[in-house]
Short mmCIF file of C-alpha atoms and ligand atoms in Angstrom, two decimals:
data_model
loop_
_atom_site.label_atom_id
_atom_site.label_comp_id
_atom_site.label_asym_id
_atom_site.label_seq_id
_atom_site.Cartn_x
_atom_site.Cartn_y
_atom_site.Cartn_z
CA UNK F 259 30.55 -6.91 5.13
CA UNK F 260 31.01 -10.57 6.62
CA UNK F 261 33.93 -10.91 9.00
CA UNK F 262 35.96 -14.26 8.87
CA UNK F 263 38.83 -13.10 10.09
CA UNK F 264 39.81 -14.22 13.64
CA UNK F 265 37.92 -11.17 15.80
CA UNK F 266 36.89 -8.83 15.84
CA UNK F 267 33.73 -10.13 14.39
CA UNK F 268 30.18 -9.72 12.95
CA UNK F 269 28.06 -8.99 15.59
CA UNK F 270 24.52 -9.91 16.00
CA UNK F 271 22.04 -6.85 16.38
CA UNK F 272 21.25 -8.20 20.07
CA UNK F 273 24.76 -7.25 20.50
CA UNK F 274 25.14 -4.23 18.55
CA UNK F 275 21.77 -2.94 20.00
CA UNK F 276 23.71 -2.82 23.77
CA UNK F 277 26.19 -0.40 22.67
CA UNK F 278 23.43 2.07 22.56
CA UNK F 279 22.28 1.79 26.14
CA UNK F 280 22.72 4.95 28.57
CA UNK F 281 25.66 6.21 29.01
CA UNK F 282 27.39 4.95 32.10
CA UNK F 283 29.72 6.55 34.68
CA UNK F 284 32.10 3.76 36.27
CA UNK F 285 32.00 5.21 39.47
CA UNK F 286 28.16 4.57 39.82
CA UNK F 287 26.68 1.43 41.40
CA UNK F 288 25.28 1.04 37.87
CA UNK F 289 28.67 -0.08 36.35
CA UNK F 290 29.86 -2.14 39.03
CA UNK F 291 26.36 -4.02 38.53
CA UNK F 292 27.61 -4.76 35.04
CA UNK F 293 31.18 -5.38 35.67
CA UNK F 294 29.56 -8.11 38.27
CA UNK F 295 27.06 -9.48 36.00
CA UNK F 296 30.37 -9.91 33.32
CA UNK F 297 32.46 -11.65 35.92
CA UNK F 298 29.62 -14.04 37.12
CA UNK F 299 28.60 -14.71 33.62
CA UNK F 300 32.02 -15.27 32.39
CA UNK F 301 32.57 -18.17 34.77
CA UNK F 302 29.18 -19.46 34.57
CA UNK F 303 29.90 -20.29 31.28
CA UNK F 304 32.19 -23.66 32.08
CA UNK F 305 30.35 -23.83 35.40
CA UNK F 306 33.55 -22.60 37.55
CA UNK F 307 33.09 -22.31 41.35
CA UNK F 308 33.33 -18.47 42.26
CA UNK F 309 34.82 -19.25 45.59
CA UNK F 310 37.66 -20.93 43.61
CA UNK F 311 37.76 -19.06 40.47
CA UNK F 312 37.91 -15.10 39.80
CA UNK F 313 37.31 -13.53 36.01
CA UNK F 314 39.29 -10.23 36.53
CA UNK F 315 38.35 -7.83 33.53
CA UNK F 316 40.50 -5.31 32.09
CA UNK F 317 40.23 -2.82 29.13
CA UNK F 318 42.71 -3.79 25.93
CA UNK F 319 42.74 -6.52 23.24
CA UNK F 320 43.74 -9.96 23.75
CA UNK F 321 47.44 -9.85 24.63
CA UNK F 322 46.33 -7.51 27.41
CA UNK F 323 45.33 -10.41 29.27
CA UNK F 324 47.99 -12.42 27.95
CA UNK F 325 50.37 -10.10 29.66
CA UNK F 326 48.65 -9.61 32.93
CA UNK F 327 48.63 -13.28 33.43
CA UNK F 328 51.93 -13.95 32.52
CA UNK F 329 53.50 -10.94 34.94
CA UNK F 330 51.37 -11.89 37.66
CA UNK F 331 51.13 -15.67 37.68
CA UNK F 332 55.36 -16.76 37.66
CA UNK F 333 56.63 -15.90 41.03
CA UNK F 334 59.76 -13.87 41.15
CA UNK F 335 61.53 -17.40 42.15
CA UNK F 336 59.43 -18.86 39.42
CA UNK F 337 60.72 -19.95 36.60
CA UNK F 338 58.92 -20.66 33.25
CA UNK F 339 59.06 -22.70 30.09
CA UNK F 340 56.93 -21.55 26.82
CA UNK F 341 55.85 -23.79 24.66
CA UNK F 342 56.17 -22.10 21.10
CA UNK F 343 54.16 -23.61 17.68
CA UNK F 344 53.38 -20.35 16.16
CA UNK F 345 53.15 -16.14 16.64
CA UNK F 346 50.97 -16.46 19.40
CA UNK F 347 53.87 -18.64 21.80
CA UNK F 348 56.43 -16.66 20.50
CA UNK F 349 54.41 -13.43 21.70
CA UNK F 350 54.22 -14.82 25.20
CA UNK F 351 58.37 -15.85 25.26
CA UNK F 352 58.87 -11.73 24.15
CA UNK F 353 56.36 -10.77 27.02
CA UNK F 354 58.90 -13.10 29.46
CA UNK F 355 61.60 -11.55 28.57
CA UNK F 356 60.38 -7.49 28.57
CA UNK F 357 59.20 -8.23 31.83
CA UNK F 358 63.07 -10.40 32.31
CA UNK F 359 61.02 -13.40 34.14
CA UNK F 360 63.24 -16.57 34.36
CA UNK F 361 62.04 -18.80 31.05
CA UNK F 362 63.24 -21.20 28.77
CA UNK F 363 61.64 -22.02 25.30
CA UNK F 364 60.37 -25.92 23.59
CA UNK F 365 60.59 -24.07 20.08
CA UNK F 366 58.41 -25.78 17.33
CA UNK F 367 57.87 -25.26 13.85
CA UNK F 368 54.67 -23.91 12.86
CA UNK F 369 53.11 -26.41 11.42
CA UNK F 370 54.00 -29.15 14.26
CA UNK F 371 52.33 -30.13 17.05
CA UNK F 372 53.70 -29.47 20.80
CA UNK F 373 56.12 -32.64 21.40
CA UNK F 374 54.97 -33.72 24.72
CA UNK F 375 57.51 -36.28 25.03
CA UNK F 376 60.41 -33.31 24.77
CA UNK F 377 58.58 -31.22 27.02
CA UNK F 378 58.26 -33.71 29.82
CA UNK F 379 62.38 -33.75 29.42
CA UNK F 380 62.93 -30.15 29.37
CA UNK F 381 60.95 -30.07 32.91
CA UNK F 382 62.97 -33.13 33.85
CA UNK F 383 66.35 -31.53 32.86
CA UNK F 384 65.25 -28.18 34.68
CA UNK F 385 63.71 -28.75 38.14
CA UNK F 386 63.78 -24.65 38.62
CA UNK F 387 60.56 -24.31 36.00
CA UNK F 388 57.24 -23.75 38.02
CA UNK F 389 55.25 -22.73 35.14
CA UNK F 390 54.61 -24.01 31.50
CA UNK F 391 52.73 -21.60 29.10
CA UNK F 392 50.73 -22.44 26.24
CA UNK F 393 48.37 -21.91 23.75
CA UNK F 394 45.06 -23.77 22.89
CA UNK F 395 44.39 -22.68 19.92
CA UNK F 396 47.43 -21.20 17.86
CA UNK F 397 45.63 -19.08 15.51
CA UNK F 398 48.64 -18.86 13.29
CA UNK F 399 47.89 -22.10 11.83
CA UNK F 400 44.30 -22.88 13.07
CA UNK F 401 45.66 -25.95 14.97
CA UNK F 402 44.22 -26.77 18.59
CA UNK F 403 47.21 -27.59 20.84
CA UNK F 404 46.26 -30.79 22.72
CA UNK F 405 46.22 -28.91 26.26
CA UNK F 406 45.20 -32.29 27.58
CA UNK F 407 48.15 -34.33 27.20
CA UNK F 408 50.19 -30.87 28.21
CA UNK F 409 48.36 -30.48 31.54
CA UNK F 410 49.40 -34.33 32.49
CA UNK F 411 52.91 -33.26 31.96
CA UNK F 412 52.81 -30.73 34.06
CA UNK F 413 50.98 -32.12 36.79
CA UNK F 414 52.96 -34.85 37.06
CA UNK F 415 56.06 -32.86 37.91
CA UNK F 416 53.78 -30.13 40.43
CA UNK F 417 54.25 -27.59 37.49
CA UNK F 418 51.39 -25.15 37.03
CA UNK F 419 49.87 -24.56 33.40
CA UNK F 420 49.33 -21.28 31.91
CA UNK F 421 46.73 -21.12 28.73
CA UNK F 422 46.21 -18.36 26.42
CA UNK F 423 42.69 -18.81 25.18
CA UNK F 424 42.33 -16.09 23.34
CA UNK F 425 40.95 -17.82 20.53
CA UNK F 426 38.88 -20.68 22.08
CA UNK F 427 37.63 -19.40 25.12
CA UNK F 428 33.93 -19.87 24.84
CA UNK F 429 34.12 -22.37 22.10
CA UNK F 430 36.19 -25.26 22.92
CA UNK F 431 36.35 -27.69 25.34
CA UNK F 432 38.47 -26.44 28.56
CA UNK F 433 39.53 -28.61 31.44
CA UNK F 434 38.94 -26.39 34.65
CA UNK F 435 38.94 -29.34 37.08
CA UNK F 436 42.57 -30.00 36.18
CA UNK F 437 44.56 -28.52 39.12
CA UNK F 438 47.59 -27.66 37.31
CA UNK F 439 45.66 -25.45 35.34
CA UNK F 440 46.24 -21.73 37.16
CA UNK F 441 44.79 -19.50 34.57
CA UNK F 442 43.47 -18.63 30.79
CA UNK F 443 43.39 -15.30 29.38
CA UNK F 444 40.94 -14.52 26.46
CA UNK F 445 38.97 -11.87 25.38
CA UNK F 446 35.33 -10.37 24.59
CA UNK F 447 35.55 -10.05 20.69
CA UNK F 448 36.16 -13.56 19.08
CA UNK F 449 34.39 -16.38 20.54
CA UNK F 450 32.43 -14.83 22.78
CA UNK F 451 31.20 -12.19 20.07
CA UNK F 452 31.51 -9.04 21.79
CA UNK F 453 33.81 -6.14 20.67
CA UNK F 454 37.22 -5.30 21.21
CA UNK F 455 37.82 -3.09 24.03
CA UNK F 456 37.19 -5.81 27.20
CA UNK F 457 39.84 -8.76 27.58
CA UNK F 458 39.83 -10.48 31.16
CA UNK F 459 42.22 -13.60 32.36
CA UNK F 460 40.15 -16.77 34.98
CA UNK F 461 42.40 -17.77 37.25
CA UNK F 462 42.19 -19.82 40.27
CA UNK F 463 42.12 -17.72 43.76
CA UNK F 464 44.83 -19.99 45.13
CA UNK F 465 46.84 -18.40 42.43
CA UNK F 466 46.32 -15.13 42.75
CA UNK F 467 47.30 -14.82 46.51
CA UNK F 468 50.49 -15.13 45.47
CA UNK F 469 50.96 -13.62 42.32
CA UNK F 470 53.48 -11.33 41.63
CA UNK F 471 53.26 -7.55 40.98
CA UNK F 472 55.34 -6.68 37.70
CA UNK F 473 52.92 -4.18 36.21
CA UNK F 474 51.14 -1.26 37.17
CA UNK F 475 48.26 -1.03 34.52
CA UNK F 476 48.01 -4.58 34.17
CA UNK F 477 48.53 -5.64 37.66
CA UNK F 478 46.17 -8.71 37.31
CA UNK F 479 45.90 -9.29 41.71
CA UNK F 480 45.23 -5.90 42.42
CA UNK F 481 42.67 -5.81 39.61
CA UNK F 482 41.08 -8.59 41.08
CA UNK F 483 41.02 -6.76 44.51
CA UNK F 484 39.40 -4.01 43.21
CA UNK F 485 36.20 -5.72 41.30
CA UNK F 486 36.25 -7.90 44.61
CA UNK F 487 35.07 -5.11 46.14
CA UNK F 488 33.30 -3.40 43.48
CA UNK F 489 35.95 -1.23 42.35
CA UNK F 490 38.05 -0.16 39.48
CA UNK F 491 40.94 1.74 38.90
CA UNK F 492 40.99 3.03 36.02
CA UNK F 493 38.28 4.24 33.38
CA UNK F 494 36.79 0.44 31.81
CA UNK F 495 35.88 0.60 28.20
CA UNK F 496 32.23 0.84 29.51
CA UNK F 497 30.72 0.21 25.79
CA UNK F 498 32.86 -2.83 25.45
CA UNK F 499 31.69 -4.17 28.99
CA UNK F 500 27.55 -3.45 27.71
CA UNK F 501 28.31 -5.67 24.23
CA UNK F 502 30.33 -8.14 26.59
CA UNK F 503 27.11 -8.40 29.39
CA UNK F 504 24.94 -8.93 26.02
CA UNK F 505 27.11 -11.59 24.34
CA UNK F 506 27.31 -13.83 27.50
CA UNK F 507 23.37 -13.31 27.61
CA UNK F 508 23.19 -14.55 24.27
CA UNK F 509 25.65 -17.33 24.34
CA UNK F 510 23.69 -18.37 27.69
CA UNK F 511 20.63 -18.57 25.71
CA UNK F 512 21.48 -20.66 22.86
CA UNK F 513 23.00 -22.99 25.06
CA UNK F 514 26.44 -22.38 26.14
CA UNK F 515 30.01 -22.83 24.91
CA UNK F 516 29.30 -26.16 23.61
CA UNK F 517 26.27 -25.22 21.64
CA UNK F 518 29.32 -22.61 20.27
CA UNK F 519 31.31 -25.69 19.72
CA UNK F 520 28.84 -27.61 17.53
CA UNK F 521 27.88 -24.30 15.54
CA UNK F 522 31.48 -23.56 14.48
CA UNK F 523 31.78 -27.25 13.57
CA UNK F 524 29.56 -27.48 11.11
CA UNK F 525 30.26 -23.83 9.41
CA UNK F 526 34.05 -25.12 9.78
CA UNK F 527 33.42 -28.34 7.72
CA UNK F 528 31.08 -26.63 5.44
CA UNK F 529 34.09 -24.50 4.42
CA UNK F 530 36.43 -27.61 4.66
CA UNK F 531 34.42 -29.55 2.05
CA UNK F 532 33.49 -26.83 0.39
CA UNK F 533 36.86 -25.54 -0.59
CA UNK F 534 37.79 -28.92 -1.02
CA UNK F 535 35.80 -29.55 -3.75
CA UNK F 536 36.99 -26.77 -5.44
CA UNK F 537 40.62 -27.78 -5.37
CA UNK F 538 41.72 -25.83 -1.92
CA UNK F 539 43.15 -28.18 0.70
CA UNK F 540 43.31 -27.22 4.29
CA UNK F 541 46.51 -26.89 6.11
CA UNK F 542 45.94 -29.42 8.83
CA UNK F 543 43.43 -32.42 9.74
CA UNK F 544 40.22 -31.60 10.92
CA UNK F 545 41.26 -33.40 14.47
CA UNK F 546 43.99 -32.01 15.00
CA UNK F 547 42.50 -28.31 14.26
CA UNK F 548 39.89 -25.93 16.34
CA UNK F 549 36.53 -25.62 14.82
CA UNK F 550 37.22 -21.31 15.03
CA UNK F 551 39.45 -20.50 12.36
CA UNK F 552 41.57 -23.13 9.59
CA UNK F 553 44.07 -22.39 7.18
CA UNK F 554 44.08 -23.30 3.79
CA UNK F 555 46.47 -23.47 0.64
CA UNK F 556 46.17 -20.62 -2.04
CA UNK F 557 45.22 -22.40 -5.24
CA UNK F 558 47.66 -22.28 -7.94
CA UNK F 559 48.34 -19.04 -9.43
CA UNK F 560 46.21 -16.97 -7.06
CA UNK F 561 47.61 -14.58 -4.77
CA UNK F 562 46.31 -14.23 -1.05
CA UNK F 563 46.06 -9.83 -2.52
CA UNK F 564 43.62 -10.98 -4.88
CA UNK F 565 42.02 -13.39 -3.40
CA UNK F 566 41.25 -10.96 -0.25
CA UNK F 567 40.22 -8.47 -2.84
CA UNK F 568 38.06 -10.20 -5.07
CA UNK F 569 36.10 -11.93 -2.22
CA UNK F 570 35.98 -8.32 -0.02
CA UNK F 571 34.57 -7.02 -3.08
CA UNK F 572 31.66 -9.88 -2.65
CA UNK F 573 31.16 -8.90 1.09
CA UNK F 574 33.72 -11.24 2.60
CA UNK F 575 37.19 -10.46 5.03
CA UNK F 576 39.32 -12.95 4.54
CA UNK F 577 42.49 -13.17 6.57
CA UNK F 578 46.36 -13.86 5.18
CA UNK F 579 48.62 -16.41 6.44
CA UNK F 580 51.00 -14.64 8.97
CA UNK F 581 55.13 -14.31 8.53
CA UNK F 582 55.99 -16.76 5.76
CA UNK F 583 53.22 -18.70 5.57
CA UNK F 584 51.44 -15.71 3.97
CA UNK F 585 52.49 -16.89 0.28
CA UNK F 586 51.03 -19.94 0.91
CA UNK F 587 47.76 -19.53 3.15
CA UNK F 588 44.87 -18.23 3.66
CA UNK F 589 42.64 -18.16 6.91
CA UNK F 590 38.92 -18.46 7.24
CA UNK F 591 37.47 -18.31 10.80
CA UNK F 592 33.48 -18.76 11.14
CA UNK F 593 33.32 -16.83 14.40
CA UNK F 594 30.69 -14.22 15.00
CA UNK F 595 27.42 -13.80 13.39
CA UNK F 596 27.85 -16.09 10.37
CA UNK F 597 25.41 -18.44 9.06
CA UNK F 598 25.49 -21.54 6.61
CA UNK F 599 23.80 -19.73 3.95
CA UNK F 600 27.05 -16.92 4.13
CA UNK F 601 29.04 -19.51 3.83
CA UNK F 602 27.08 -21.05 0.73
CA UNK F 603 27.53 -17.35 -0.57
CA UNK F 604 31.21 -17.48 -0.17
CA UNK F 605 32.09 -20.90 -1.52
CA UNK F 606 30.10 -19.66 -4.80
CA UNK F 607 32.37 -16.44 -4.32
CA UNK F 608 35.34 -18.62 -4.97
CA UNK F 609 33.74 -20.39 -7.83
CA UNK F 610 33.22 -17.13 -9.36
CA UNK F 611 36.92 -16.11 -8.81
CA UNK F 612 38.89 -19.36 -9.87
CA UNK F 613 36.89 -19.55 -13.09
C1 PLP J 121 43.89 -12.87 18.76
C2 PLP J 121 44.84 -13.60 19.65
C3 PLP J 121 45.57 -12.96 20.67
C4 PLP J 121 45.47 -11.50 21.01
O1 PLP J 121 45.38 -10.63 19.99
P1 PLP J 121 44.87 -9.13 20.25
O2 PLP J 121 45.07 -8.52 18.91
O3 PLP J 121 45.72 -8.54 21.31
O4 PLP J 121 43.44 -9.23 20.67
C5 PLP J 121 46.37 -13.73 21.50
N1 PLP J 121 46.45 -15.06 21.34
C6 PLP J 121 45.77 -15.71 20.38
C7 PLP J 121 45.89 -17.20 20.30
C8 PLP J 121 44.95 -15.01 19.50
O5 PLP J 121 44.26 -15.67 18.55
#
């Protein structure tokens, strides 16, 4: 079974191989050897400074992290403003408000881009925000928030920029030299092809020093602390941290997150044209999407249940639009072990279904 839904995802045997190394107390020196080896790789990977930079590692999915930098990184005098364009926003404005941090919302539709224009005049109306939190890639709709023309915004009113990059951590383009940029959270099992179990957030040191403690499990400084000084507090998903080790290995080895990049562009536009051609439109513009995952329209008369069906019968996960766009979309992501001759297998998939 192929997996093109957005993580976890097909692993390569290098990677499935690791989870069958010896097992592994995390109170020997041999875990802490890995749990170094993941943080060092981790910010090798877009050549970050470790005396600047930590990657603090903790066991849960995704929104782990997500949390965990969002408690920790808005000061208790803080005040933040989340920029919202699909589930994954509106997931970080309900983590704001559990944890009742000060925040305000620039709500978008799902299908439009952040407007950078409004948000530069909801920090000008509201000279209390510190923070601004977004997402690169919203991986409701496939489209790659332009974190660029955010991150000017922000630093030209001394606001600091949040990123959930979940979903292009490891595969996009990532602009760690900007100042205003305090942190990204992300996670071992999409584009870094690992498995679920390890998420972990970078953020700078200067950031960390004064984060905020809102959490106990997720307590993102005091993690950091800890695997400072080779230490842990609670039991790591050890298995997880072996397959994340061996992913960074092999992403290291066939040449980085921009070797990523290239790969998932040409499996993303081999899916583009092919569904094209067969009548299936994608959502949104190749520019303004991220080569990980893209949406596309249903063709007439199909339904996303038997679509999914027919093609898992063939070997393929397919993934549904989310909320309301699920009547209308369907999501293909070409992350993990997935090659241009699956894909040719799964276009002629579709030919066999829409006959
Ligand atoms: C997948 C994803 C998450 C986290 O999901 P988990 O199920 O917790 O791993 C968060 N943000 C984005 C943009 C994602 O794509």
């Amino acid at each position: 079974m192929l997996l093109l839904n957005p993580g976890p995802v097909t692993l390569s045997t290098r990677v499935r191989n690791s989870l069958l190394q010896t097992d592994l107390c995390h109170r020997e020196s041999e875990f802490f050897d890995l749990q170094d080896e993941a943080r060092a790789r981790l910010l090798q990977l877009y050549g970050l400074d470790p005396s600047q930079w930590a990657a603090v590692l903790m066991t849960g999915s995704g929104t782990a992290a997500v949390e965990s930098m969002v408690a920790a990184l808005v000061p208790d005098a803080g005040k933040l403003l989340v920029i919202e364009n699909g589930v994954y926003g509106e997931r970080i404005t309900q983590i704001a408000t559990q944890y009742r941090i000060a925040h305000t919302v620039a709500k978008h539709e799902w299908m439009q881009a952040p407007d950078v224009a409004r948000i530069a005049a909801a920090l000008d109306a509201d000279r209390s925000i510190t923070h601004v939190a977004a997402i690169h890639h919203e991986t409701t709709t496939g489209r790659l928030n332009d974190l660029r023309a955010l991150a000017t915004v922000c630093r030209e009113r001394g606001v600091r920029l949040l990123v959930d990059g979940v979903s292009s951590f490891g595969a996009e383009a990532i602009d760690f030299a900007d100042m205003t940029l305090a942190a990204v959270a992300a996670t071992a099992n999409k584009c870094l092809h690992g498995v679920p179990g390890a998420a972990f957030v970078i953020v700078r040191r200067d950031a960390l020093a004064v984060a905020a403690s809102r959490t106990y499990y997720l307590d993102l400084a005091r993690l950091a602390r800890l695997q400072d000084q080779r230490n842990t507090p609670f039991t790591p998903s050890v298995h997880a941290y072996y397959a994340l080790v061996e992913a960074l290995r092999e992403l290291a080895d066939e040449g980085g997150w921009s070797a990523r990049h290239a790969r998932y562009a040409a499996l993303a536009e081999q899916v583009r044209a092919g569904l094209a051609a067969r009548g299936m439109a994608s959502v949104l513009a190749p520019h303004e999407s991220s080569v990980v995952l893209r949406a596309y329209r249903l063709p007439a008369g199909v339904s996303y249940p038997h679509l999914h069906d027919a093609l898992k019968s063939r070997g393929f996960v397919i993934y549904a639009g989310q909320g309301g766009l699920s009547a209308e979309l369907f999501r293909i992501s070409t992350m993990g072990d997935i090659h241009a001759a699956d894909i040719e297998r799964l276009l002629q998939s579709f030919d066999a279904l829409t006959k």
